[in-house]
Amino acid sequence: MNNLLMAFKNLKNNFSFYALYLISVSFVITVFFAFTSFSMNTVMLEKISGNGRVETMCNVISIFLMAFVIFYMSYSNRFFLRRRTKELGVYALLGYRKTTVLLLLTIENLLVCFGAFIVGIIFGSVFHKGIVFGITKLLDLSINNSEIPFFNINAVAKTAGFIFAIVIVLALSNSRFLFKTSLIGLVRFEKSAERKMKFHAVLAIIGFLSIISGYILAVDILRGVKSVWFTIGYTPIAMLTLILIVLGTMLFIACFLPFAVQTSKNNKRKFYTETKIITSPNFVYHMCSNAKTLIMLTLLSAATLTVSSVMALSLYYPIAAVSRMAPSEIECRIENESEIDAIKQIVNKHLSQNDVSFLQTNIYKITSTSEQLPMEYSVGNSKGDSDNETILRNAGFECISYSGYISLLEAQGRKKALEQISKLSDSECILVKYQSASNNNETGNIYPLLIGNEEISVTVIATTLDNPISFANSIGTLIVSDNLYDTITEEFAPETRVLSINGKSLKDNEDLYVDLSEYLNASPYLQGSSHRVHEIFSLSSSTFLLLGFLVILFFIATGSILYFNNISAINDSKADYEILRKMGYADKKVKKIIKKQTISFFSIPFLFGLVDCVFATLVYKIAVMQNILKESLILYIPTFVAILLTFIIYMIYYSMTVHTCCKTILKR
């Protein structure tokens, strides 16, 4: 009972110190409970996972979440244990047995975890309900929310059991520390908790060169097929780049930065100022004494920024690419003329207003005798990219008329593309590129076309990424003049007939798409812009949601560890700040020194993580994503948003840290 009262009193007397710890642990438990509730939500999983993919991901991510929560709780426990070693030493001097001290620490952990558990299941349930509501609206699912309980009993039991297991792990860790450390060790432990790292000029240079080499390797991927990423292979170069950057980061932080600051002391004019003469030695000392923690935070920040950036880009890029993969609201192949009337009847049945246009495009396959033909001439397969068939399509240009091209762009509402098109003569053509035209620009190339018994040469006056027909129905599209197109129609039968249907009333009409798919027997040639977007959200939303749980935990852990370490550093230097105030330093000047000391520990992980994130995102974009869109900064807006969000979270933690530090030092 005495131990319980002492635990309550300790928490009450040090509530301001334990407040953020309690809040951060509550956040962690909230995320964990929300994830556990989602993974046990059979109603939702049945709707979004037909093949068990989401359930498998839940099981995998659950392991990562558990490991991460254990790591964070263990680190936080170690931090607070370090801050209380003097107090524990006093207990030992007063005659308390180590078993009694261990029991006291365990009760305190139980109380904190119990409070975090209560907060976590309440806010976690709200968070889970919000997730269910968001996914239901996003994917237009028919779910009866009354079937989903506010508190999932199984999730509550699993979370409670997991927290109890964590308390046992923390108790074992504390017992190992207490019984291993002597009385004098307890008293001195706070000053020697982390072994100081010495810096050397040679290691500093190696670290600098290592990290620069890693970045150079990452940038080399911009050379395309000539880069080592293609000639040697993605996996070995990716591993080498990762090792160089991680090793470089470790040596750069542990050796180069302290070495650079130490060297800057030689500049007497800049060093001997009323703030820098205090902040520079403090920076070097804390860099050496907390190098391991700072390295861990930097790598954690890099992982957080990279994962959030890649997630945002992976979701946005396929949606942006829909304008090329499926430019029309509805598009399908026509085998006979009777199908057109049947399709029109199905469409009219779903119309809310009469704004729909039907355009039939006859595509003619024409071969060329040129020795240098574009990749689009033979790439692809006979059943369209969407079906992932292995049967190669017949090589040749797929010709459409200039007027047909213009009509399709107008129906699709692509005004910017129309502004860039000039009329064609009979010897000119426009080539629709599959990948970005910057890779290989065929402008100026001459292609002899075999039409009947004669050879007619056309010159490519422009290449474009504005394809009017989906890649499932046409690759290697060549836009020719109307006169040349008429000549082709006299000699050949159409290779493919494509019906393009557009109109605002068709947008997001999933019922119409389903009816057409049933009529066309789930044809792989049936494409739809709104359907493609809906499909992307349906397939990827659960994946990004589950990864989002990990990213949130990364944010919480990184910010909290930075907060705790800065508070620890300020408390270690409390006597030094008192001396500064007695020497005549005004409170405003002391605040400035505290801000500079704090910003260095926040800026290093963020800036290094930001640079790593930029290079990692660049490699990911080029190596994994098809380059079918024009290179533009607009494509990276989701990445910018993810970075901005991370910056805002860092600034919130920074403001909280500065406020607490100033309050600790300047209190009268």
XYZ file of C-alpha atoms in Angstrom:
668
model
C 0.000 0.000 0.000
C 2.908 2.368 0.801
C 4.383 1.680 -2.613
C 1.046 2.495 -4.265
C 0.792 5.800 -2.346
C 4.394 6.656 -3.190
C 3.745 5.901 -6.866
C 0.689 8.210 -6.866
C 2.667 10.923 -5.095
C 5.601 10.647 -7.519
C 3.313 10.949 -10.509
C 1.444 13.869 -8.942
C 4.585 15.794 -7.966
C 6.178 15.252 -11.378
C 3.011 15.509 -13.442
C 4.372 18.240 -15.739
C 7.408 16.063 -16.444
C 5.313 12.931 -17.069
C 2.526 14.729 -18.971
C 3.989 14.400 -22.471
C 5.059 10.824 -21.718
C 1.464 9.985 -20.775
C 0.113 11.816 -23.831
C 2.575 10.187 -26.239
C 1.932 6.703 -24.814
C -1.809 7.413 -25.086
C -1.313 8.333 -28.747
C 0.623 5.139 -29.344
C -2.072 3.020 -27.666
C -4.768 4.929 -29.597
C -3.123 4.077 -32.928
C -2.508 0.478 -31.869
C -6.088 0.000 -30.645
C -7.562 1.605 -33.784
C -5.446 -0.686 -35.954
C -6.381 -3.744 -33.888
C -10.080 -2.833 -34.103
C -9.783 -2.386 -37.871
C -7.966 -5.717 -38.331
C -10.753 -7.446 -36.336
C -13.571 -5.657 -38.163
C -14.929 -8.616 -40.159
C -17.728 -6.519 -41.692
C -15.258 -4.062 -43.242
C -12.678 -6.671 -44.253
C -15.284 -8.704 -46.133
C -16.086 -5.627 -48.216
C -12.530 -4.524 -49.103
C -10.677 -7.834 -49.224
C -11.924 -10.635 -51.384
C -8.696 -12.664 -51.554
C -7.316 -12.292 -48.028
C -4.745 -9.669 -49.086
C -5.780 -7.102 -46.483
C -5.891 -9.724 -43.709
C -2.331 -10.789 -44.586
C -1.159 -7.173 -44.545
C -2.852 -6.647 -41.182
C -0.952 -9.601 -39.726
C 2.394 -8.371 -41.085
C 1.918 -4.749 -40.027
C 0.638 -5.884 -36.621
C 4.066 -7.439 -35.954
C 5.806 -4.193 -36.927
C 3.419 -2.178 -34.757
C 4.028 -4.385 -31.729
C 7.798 -4.236 -32.195
C 7.666 -0.470 -32.592
C 5.476 0.062 -29.513
C 7.814 -2.133 -27.439
C 10.822 -0.162 -28.710
C 9.207 3.187 -27.950
C 8.012 2.178 -24.489
C 11.416 0.672 -23.646
C 13.221 3.816 -24.781
C 10.861 6.078 -22.840
C 11.217 3.896 -19.735
C 15.006 4.059 -20.042
C 14.870 7.837 -20.348
C 12.756 8.318 -17.215
C 14.814 5.767 -15.335
C 17.909 7.795 -16.139
C 16.247 10.986 -14.887
C 15.406 9.312 -11.561
C 18.648 7.477 -10.736
C 19.559 9.992 -8.025
C 16.126 9.541 -6.454
C 16.515 5.763 -6.595
C 19.933 6.103 -5.008
C 18.379 8.079 -2.140
C 15.819 5.297 -1.648
C 18.681 2.809 -1.420
C 20.489 5.003 1.157
C 17.291 5.130 3.237
C 17.291 1.328 3.413
C 14.843 0.418 0.641
C 15.568 -2.946 -0.927
C 16.043 -3.105 -4.654
C 13.007 -5.368 -4.904
C 10.938 -2.627 -3.225
C 12.304 0.010 -5.621
C 11.554 -2.311 -8.546
C 7.988 -2.778 -7.289
C 7.597 1.007 -7.036
C 8.761 1.501 -10.641
C 6.491 -1.302 -11.842
C 3.450 0.224 -10.115
C 4.230 3.597 -11.689
C 4.454 1.970 -15.131
C 1.168 0.183 -14.468
C -0.543 3.441 -13.539
C 0.800 5.280 -16.599
C -0.079 2.397 -18.921
C -3.539 2.038 -17.371
C -4.245 5.728 -17.916
C -2.921 5.487 -21.481
C -5.036 2.361 -22.018
C -8.262 4.114 -20.960
C -7.515 7.125 -23.147
C -6.348 4.871 -25.990
C -9.459 2.699 -26.221
C -11.762 5.737 -26.107
C -9.963 7.774 -28.763
C -8.971 4.613 -30.651
C -12.641 3.657 -30.965
C -13.479 7.133 -32.289
C -10.506 6.924 -34.671
C -11.641 3.490 -35.870
C -15.193 4.725 -36.465
C -13.783 7.648 -38.449
C -11.716 5.277 -40.590
C -14.744 3.083 -41.288
C -16.840 6.124 -42.201
C -14.100 7.523 -44.472
C -13.538 4.252 -46.352
C -17.289 3.693 -46.686
C -17.758 7.117 -48.286
C -14.582 6.908 -50.381
C -15.369 3.487 -51.865
C -19.161 3.903 -51.769
C -19.618 0.728 -49.731
C -22.951 -0.429 -48.356
C -22.164 -1.060 -44.685
C -24.560 -1.015 -41.754
C -22.623 0.910 -39.097
C -24.862 -0.530 -36.366
C -23.213 -3.905 -37.017
C -19.847 -2.445 -36.001
C -19.598 -1.976 -32.200
C -17.998 1.177 -30.789
C -15.783 -0.945 -28.499
C -14.517 -4.141 -30.065
C -14.233 -6.491 -27.072
C -11.640 -8.688 -28.775
C -9.541 -5.643 -29.636
C -9.823 -4.372 -26.043
C -8.690 -7.755 -24.707
C -5.776 -7.964 -27.156
C -4.635 -4.405 -26.359
C -4.912 -5.005 -22.594
C -2.903 -8.221 -22.881
C -0.268 -6.519 -25.011
C 0.085 -3.625 -22.552
C 0.381 -6.048 -19.647
C 3.123 -7.890 -21.551
C 4.926 -4.562 -22.097
C 4.761 -3.799 -18.359
C 6.366 -7.201 -17.668
C 9.105 -6.467 -20.245
C 9.752 -3.074 -18.635
C 9.854 -4.667 -15.169
C 12.441 -7.208 -16.368
C 14.486 -4.421 -17.955
C 14.339 -2.347 -14.754
C 15.267 -5.343 -12.593
C 18.293 -6.046 -14.770
C 19.396 -2.426 -14.429
C 18.789 -2.160 -10.672
C 20.478 -5.396 -9.680
C 23.386 -4.775 -12.041
C 24.066 -1.187 -10.882
C 25.733 -0.405 -7.584
C 24.630 2.340 -5.201
C 27.350 4.735 -6.367
C 26.479 3.772 -9.948
C 22.893 4.862 -9.411
C 24.011 8.275 -8.193
C 26.410 8.824 -11.094
C 24.418 7.078 -13.801
C 22.655 10.232 -15.023
C 25.952 11.764 -16.099
C 27.326 8.617 -17.718
C 24.252 7.015 -19.258
C 25.524 7.280 -22.805
C 29.153 6.759 -23.610
C 30.777 9.743 -25.265
C 31.910 9.317 -28.854
C 35.174 10.893 -29.915
C 35.489 12.490 -33.302
C 38.417 12.153 -35.683
C 39.274 14.040 -38.847
C 39.774 10.831 -40.876
C 36.392 9.370 -39.854
C 34.772 12.743 -40.496
C 36.113 12.790 -44.065
C 35.109 9.138 -44.632
C 31.587 9.930 -43.412
C 31.309 12.966 -45.659
C 32.583 11.079 -48.729
C 30.363 8.080 -47.948
C 27.152 10.078 -47.785
C 28.055 12.070 -50.911
C 28.823 8.804 -52.770
C 25.408 7.446 -51.782
C 23.675 10.538 -53.128
C 25.688 10.401 -56.371
C 24.631 6.779 -56.853
C 21.006 7.785 -56.296
C 21.219 10.612 -58.856
C 22.877 8.272 -61.368
C 19.471 6.665 -61.978
C 18.580 9.775 -64.003
C 20.897 8.521 -66.785
C 18.366 5.808 -67.576
C 19.626 2.649 -69.257
C 23.216 3.916 -69.088
C 23.189 4.118 -65.277
C 24.633 1.474 -62.955
C 21.089 0.803 -61.737
C 20.350 -0.760 -65.139
C 23.754 -2.196 -66.023
C 24.409 -3.860 -62.642
C 20.896 -4.221 -61.229
C 18.497 -2.453 -58.889
C 18.888 -4.693 -55.845
C 22.713 -4.580 -55.439
C 22.926 -0.847 -56.170
C 19.998 -0.111 -53.850
C 21.687 -2.050 -51.027
C 25.030 -0.312 -51.689
C 23.352 3.110 -51.719
C 21.521 2.343 -48.468
C 24.728 1.164 -46.748
C 26.701 4.206 -47.906
C 24.032 6.664 -46.747
C 23.476 4.959 -43.369
C 27.227 4.669 -42.721
C 27.781 8.210 -43.950
C 25.002 9.531 -41.722
C 26.464 7.818 -38.674
C 30.002 9.119 -39.239
C 28.805 12.538 -40.422
C 26.788 13.150 -37.252
C 29.220 11.503 -34.834
C 32.425 12.912 -36.318
C 32.027 15.503 -39.052
C 29.576 17.932 -37.429
C 31.448 18.155 -34.082
C 34.719 18.410 -36.009
C 33.330 21.239 -38.170
C 32.021 23.159 -35.130
C 35.264 22.583 -33.244
C 37.229 23.867 -36.224
C 35.016 26.944 -36.442
C 36.420 28.059 -33.099
C 39.521 29.192 -34.949
C 37.501 32.077 -36.322
C 37.783 34.209 -33.182
C 35.580 37.038 -34.442
C 32.585 34.740 -35.052
C 33.190 32.463 -32.087
C 33.561 35.021 -29.319
C 30.006 36.319 -29.193
C 27.736 36.291 -26.189
C 25.620 33.442 -27.588
C 27.938 31.414 -29.801
C 30.595 31.056 -27.114
C 27.908 29.219 -25.119
C 26.053 27.319 -27.860
C 29.052 25.969 -29.806
C 30.743 24.107 -26.888
C 27.306 22.882 -25.769
C 26.626 21.609 -29.272
C 29.927 19.719 -29.448
C 29.407 18.225 -25.971
C 25.869 17.065 -26.629
C 26.753 15.796 -30.109
C 29.430 13.597 -28.581
C 27.369 12.455 -25.596
C 24.113 11.912 -27.542
C 25.473 10.918 -30.945
C 23.869 7.452 -30.908
C 20.445 8.855 -30.079
C 20.784 11.576 -32.718
C 21.803 9.014 -35.352
C 18.800 6.882 -34.454
C 16.496 9.918 -34.688
C 17.963 10.934 -38.048
C 17.410 7.479 -39.534
C 13.919 7.386 -38.010
C 13.130 10.810 -39.499
C 14.443 9.686 -42.888
C 12.235 6.581 -42.719
C 9.195 8.638 -41.655
C 9.623 11.223 -44.404
C 10.393 8.633 -47.076
C 7.485 6.327 -46.249
C 4.980 9.202 -46.076
C 6.356 10.738 -49.295
C 6.335 7.436 -51.197
C 2.823 6.663 -49.932
C 1.516 10.012 -51.157
C 3.246 9.682 -54.538
C 2.135 6.057 -54.987
C -1.493 7.030 -54.486
C -1.462 10.240 -56.540
C 0.594 9.142 -59.570
C -1.737 6.320 -60.751
C -4.707 8.675 -60.417
C -2.908 11.344 -62.454
C -2.016 8.661 -65.029
C -5.701 7.766 -65.551
C -5.918 10.616 -68.078
C -3.653 8.500 -70.306
C -4.659 4.973 -69.315
C -8.388 5.683 -69.795
C -8.973 9.140 -71.342
C -12.709 8.630 -71.976
C -15.449 8.079 -69.414
C -16.404 4.866 -71.207
C -14.512 3.134 -74.005
C -14.952 -0.288 -75.582
C -14.297 -2.247 -78.739
C -17.083 -2.918 -81.217
C -17.202 -6.269 -82.979
C -20.374 -5.579 -85.001
C -22.639 -2.603 -85.600
C -25.570 -4.083 -83.640
C -23.565 -3.705 -80.408
C -23.626 0.094 -80.726
C -27.425 0.291 -80.428
C -27.406 -2.096 -77.459
C -24.712 -0.047 -75.693
C -26.613 3.188 -76.345
C -29.737 1.676 -74.761
C -27.774 0.665 -71.644
C -26.213 4.133 -71.400
C -29.543 5.961 -71.883
C -31.063 3.858 -69.086
C -28.549 5.398 -66.630
C -28.602 8.984 -67.963
C -29.499 11.858 -65.670
C -29.163 14.442 -68.484
C -28.694 14.366 -72.239
C -25.061 15.474 -72.519
C -23.504 12.238 -73.778
C -21.488 11.950 -76.975
C -20.841 8.689 -78.863
C -17.802 8.643 -81.135
C -16.712 5.629 -83.162
C -13.053 5.500 -84.187
C -11.828 3.072 -86.817
C -8.180 2.193 -86.271
C -6.075 0.884 -89.167
C -2.888 -1.128 -88.716
C -0.172 0.076 -91.113
C 3.349 -1.327 -91.348
C 6.496 0.612 -92.179
C 9.769 -0.257 -93.933
C 11.853 2.108 -91.839
C 14.923 0.604 -90.167
C 14.562 2.830 -87.092
C 11.099 2.526 -85.633
C 9.847 3.835 -82.273
C 9.289 1.576 -79.303
C 5.524 2.082 -79.656
C 5.590 0.308 -83.052
C 5.819 -3.161 -81.511
C 5.350 -2.818 -77.733
C 2.284 -4.228 -75.975
C 0.152 -7.341 -76.257
C -2.855 -8.480 -78.195
C -5.353 -8.159 -75.358
C -4.386 -4.781 -74.003
C -2.159 -3.797 -71.112
C -5.012 -4.096 -68.637
C -5.278 -7.861 -69.147
C -1.552 -8.572 -68.681
C -1.510 -11.133 -71.482
C 1.769 -12.488 -72.867
C 0.643 -12.644 -76.510
C 2.515 -9.901 -78.365
C 0.445 -7.605 -80.555
C 1.113 -7.404 -84.273
C 3.716 -4.746 -84.984
C 2.596 -1.636 -86.807
C 1.321 1.907 -86.507
C -2.335 2.242 -85.513
C -3.566 5.117 -87.632
C -6.463 7.461 -86.897
C -7.519 10.648 -88.681
C -6.677 14.177 -87.620
C -10.353 15.212 -87.459
C -11.201 12.097 -85.418
C -8.391 12.966 -83.009
C -9.692 16.520 -82.590
C -13.262 15.283 -82.024
C -12.127 12.873 -79.300
C -10.110 15.545 -77.470
C -13.082 17.928 -77.591
C -15.436 15.272 -76.220
C -12.963 14.501 -73.426
C -12.717 18.216 -72.543
C -8.942 18.433 -73.086
C -8.701 22.071 -74.157
C -4.981 22.502 -73.435
C -4.118 19.610 -75.752
C -6.199 21.156 -78.541
C -4.284 24.442 -78.315
C -0.984 22.705 -79.106
C -2.107 20.960 -82.318
C -1.603 22.351 -85.807
C -3.274 21.041 -88.965
C -1.482 18.258 -90.857
C -0.492 18.046 -94.499
C -0.647 14.702 -96.315
C 3.056 14.057 -95.655
C 2.941 14.881 -91.938
C 1.876 12.958 -88.854
C 1.807 13.115 -85.055
C 3.093 10.168 -83.007
C 1.440 9.382 -79.683
C 4.167 8.334 -77.259
C 3.679 5.607 -74.668
C 6.332 6.961 -72.329
C 7.514 10.514 -71.793
C 8.701 12.116 -75.023
C 11.811 13.390 -73.203
C 13.256 9.852 -73.256
C 13.437 9.599 -77.049
C 12.002 12.325 -79.242
C 11.118 11.057 -82.727
C 10.273 14.523 -84.097
C 11.683 14.814 -87.613
C 11.786 11.064 -88.265
C 10.466 9.857 -91.615
C 8.436 6.635 -91.722
C 7.554 5.037 -95.094
C 4.045 3.536 -94.756
C 3.025 0.548 -96.886
C -0.421 1.444 -98.239
C -1.657 -0.868 -100.965
C 1.005 -1.263 -103.624
C 2.796 1.985 -102.862
C 4.991 3.413 -100.171
C 3.951 6.783 -98.725
C 6.406 8.555 -96.416
C 5.227 10.725 -93.538
C 7.323 12.984 -91.336
C 6.719 13.192 -87.593
C 6.224 16.907 -86.971
C 5.371 16.402 -83.271
C 5.070 13.793 -80.569
C 2.399 13.927 -77.894
C 1.395 12.267 -74.645
C -2.255 13.218 -75.193
C -3.523 9.878 -76.437
C -7.266 9.938 -77.282
C -7.716 6.166 -76.902
C -6.716 3.970 -73.973
C -3.593 1.811 -74.202
C -5.794 -1.254 -73.844
C -7.174 -0.510 -77.324
C -4.338 1.291 -79.094
C -0.574 1.593 -78.684
C 1.615 3.207 -81.310
C -1.167 5.546 -82.393
C -0.239 7.605 -85.447
C -2.355 10.645 -86.306
C -2.414 11.285 -90.069
C -4.166 13.831 -92.275
C -7.771 13.247 -93.273
C -6.812 12.776 -96.956
C -4.190 10.128 -96.138
C -6.644 8.468 -93.759
C -9.220 8.253 -96.577
C -6.584 6.624 -98.776
C -5.892 4.054 -96.054
C -9.601 3.256 -95.639
C -9.850 2.443 -99.358
C -7.090 -0.162 -99.086
C -7.602 -1.764 -95.668
C -10.304 -2.989 -93.369
C -10.254 -1.533 -89.847
C -8.037 -3.391 -87.407
C -10.125 -2.207 -84.456
C -13.367 -0.291 -83.956
C -13.496 1.695 -80.734
C -16.560 3.408 -79.282
C -15.769 6.350 -76.972
C -18.558 7.658 -74.734
C -18.192 10.935 -72.837
C -20.367 13.274 -70.803
C -20.597 14.731 -67.298
C -23.576 12.540 -66.383
C -21.401 9.452 -66.893
C -18.859 10.520 -64.292
C -18.683 8.207 -61.253
C -21.527 6.102 -62.644
C -20.284 2.730 -61.423
C -23.654 1.006 -62.018
C -23.430 1.863 -65.715
C -19.929 0.430 -65.946
C -21.059 -2.798 -64.258
C -23.984 -3.188 -66.689
C -21.723 -2.604 -69.697
C -19.178 -5.057 -68.327
C -21.885 -7.720 -68.003
C -23.095 -7.063 -71.556
C -19.554 -7.248 -72.963
C -18.688 -10.364 -70.894
C -16.079 -8.557 -68.766
C -14.082 -7.576 -71.841
C -10.535 -6.345 -71.069
C -11.060 -3.711 -73.765
C -13.768 -1.990 -71.725
C -12.145 1.019 -70.057
C -13.481 3.923 -68.021
C -11.856 6.971 -66.456
C -14.053 7.194 -63.340
C -14.041 3.416 -62.939
C -10.234 3.352 -63.092
C -9.994 5.989 -60.339
C -12.522 4.084 -58.221
C -10.541 0.876 -58.795
C -7.285 2.531 -57.703
C -8.872 3.788 -54.493
C -10.449 0.410 -53.840
C -7.198 -1.522 -54.293
C -4.830 0.895 -52.578
C -6.821 2.613 -49.823
C -6.518 -0.249 -47.337
C -2.788 -0.619 -48.062
C -2.041 3.052 -47.460
C -4.322 3.111 -44.442
C -2.398 0.283 -42.800
C 0.976 1.860 -43.621
C -0.401 5.130 -42.274
C -0.611 3.583 -38.804
C 3.150 3.015 -38.871
C 3.844 6.555 -40.114
C 1.790 8.067 -37.278
C 3.758 6.025 -34.746
C 7.006 7.215 -36.361
C 5.866 10.818 -35.921
C 4.940 10.280 -32.280
C 8.144 8.439 -31.428
C 10.493 10.868 -33.209
C 8.891 13.982 -31.719
C 8.662 12.534 -28.210
C 12.260 11.299 -28.160
C 13.478 14.701 -29.361
C 11.408 16.345 -26.628
C 12.711 14.068 -23.885
C 16.349 14.409 -24.956
C 16.225 18.199 -25.114
C 14.561 18.377 -21.701
C 17.278 16.073 -20.377
C 20.033 18.233 -21.888
C 18.537 21.398 -20.413
C 18.208 19.807 -16.987
C 21.853 18.687 -17.153
C 22.864 22.279 -17.908
C 20.515 23.928 -15.417
C 23.339 25.045 -13.138
C 25.203 26.537 -16.113
C 22.201 28.640 -17.053
C 21.902 29.855 -13.469
C 25.512 31.035 -13.668
C 24.762 32.856 -16.939
C 21.863 34.677 -15.315
C 24.043 35.675 -12.368
C 26.637 36.971 -14.823
C 24.030 39.370 -16.202
C 22.489 37.461 -19.114
C 18.922 38.727 -19.518
C 16.038 36.248 -19.713
C 15.575 37.173 -23.371
C 19.187 36.257 -24.127
C 18.894 32.987 -22.195
C 15.767 32.109 -24.199
C 17.710 32.779 -27.386
C 20.483 30.403 -26.258
C 17.910 27.724 -25.355
C 16.208 28.098 -28.750
C 19.529 27.767 -30.605
C 20.532 24.712 -28.595
C 17.123 23.102 -29.178
C 16.815 23.934 -32.878
C 20.096 22.182 -33.657
C 18.755 18.876 -32.308
C 15.497 19.244 -34.200
C 17.001 20.500 -37.450
C 19.687 17.804 -37.845
C 17.274 14.801 -37.963
C 14.760 16.716 -40.072
C 17.223 18.122 -42.628
C 19.141 14.878 -43.014
C 15.872 12.962 -43.214
C 14.598 15.453 -45.806
C 17.652 15.033 -48.043
C 17.452 11.233 -47.738
C 13.731 11.425 -48.522
C 14.320 13.479 -51.701
C 16.871 11.040 -53.107
C 14.879 7.953 -52.037
C 11.694 9.323 -53.619
C 13.594 10.122 -56.816
C 14.923 6.550 -57.055
C 11.496 5.096 -56.227
C 9.725 7.229 -58.830
C 12.106 6.311 -61.666
C 12.718 2.672 -60.721
C 9.168 1.597 -59.867
C 6.743 3.901 -61.678
C 6.176 3.926 -65.420
C 7.240 7.220 -66.955
C 4.019 7.865 -68.865
C 3.345 11.440 -67.685
C 5.105 14.671 -68.484
C 7.707 15.586 -65.908
C 6.243 18.393 -63.836
C 6.496 19.691 -60.303
C 2.733 19.168 -60.049
C 3.363 15.412 -59.860
C 5.338 15.946 -56.658
C 2.679 18.008 -54.879
C 1.732 15.027 -52.628
C 5.415 14.705 -51.663
C 5.572 18.409 -50.833
C 2.401 18.063 -48.750
C 3.847 15.075 -46.853
C 7.065 17.007 -46.139
C 5.115 20.097 -45.088
C 2.990 18.012 -42.731
C 6.126 16.527 -41.184
C 7.633 20.009 -40.813
C 4.492 21.278 -39.052
C 4.564 18.330 -36.619
C 8.252 18.975 -35.915
C 7.516 22.668 -35.274
C 4.748 21.755 -32.833
C 7.118 19.501 -30.898
C 9.843 22.161 -31.119
C 7.541 24.859 -29.703
C 6.474 22.555 -26.870
C 10.108 21.711 -26.123
C 11.273 25.338 -26.081
C 8.348 26.310 -23.860
C 9.106 23.542 -21.351
C 12.855 24.270 -21.378
C 12.368 27.997 -20.816
C 9.852 27.289 -18.068
C 12.356 24.931 -16.390
C 15.294 27.358 -16.536
C 13.585 30.712 -16.001
C 11.219 29.809 -13.166
C 11.915 31.967 -10.133
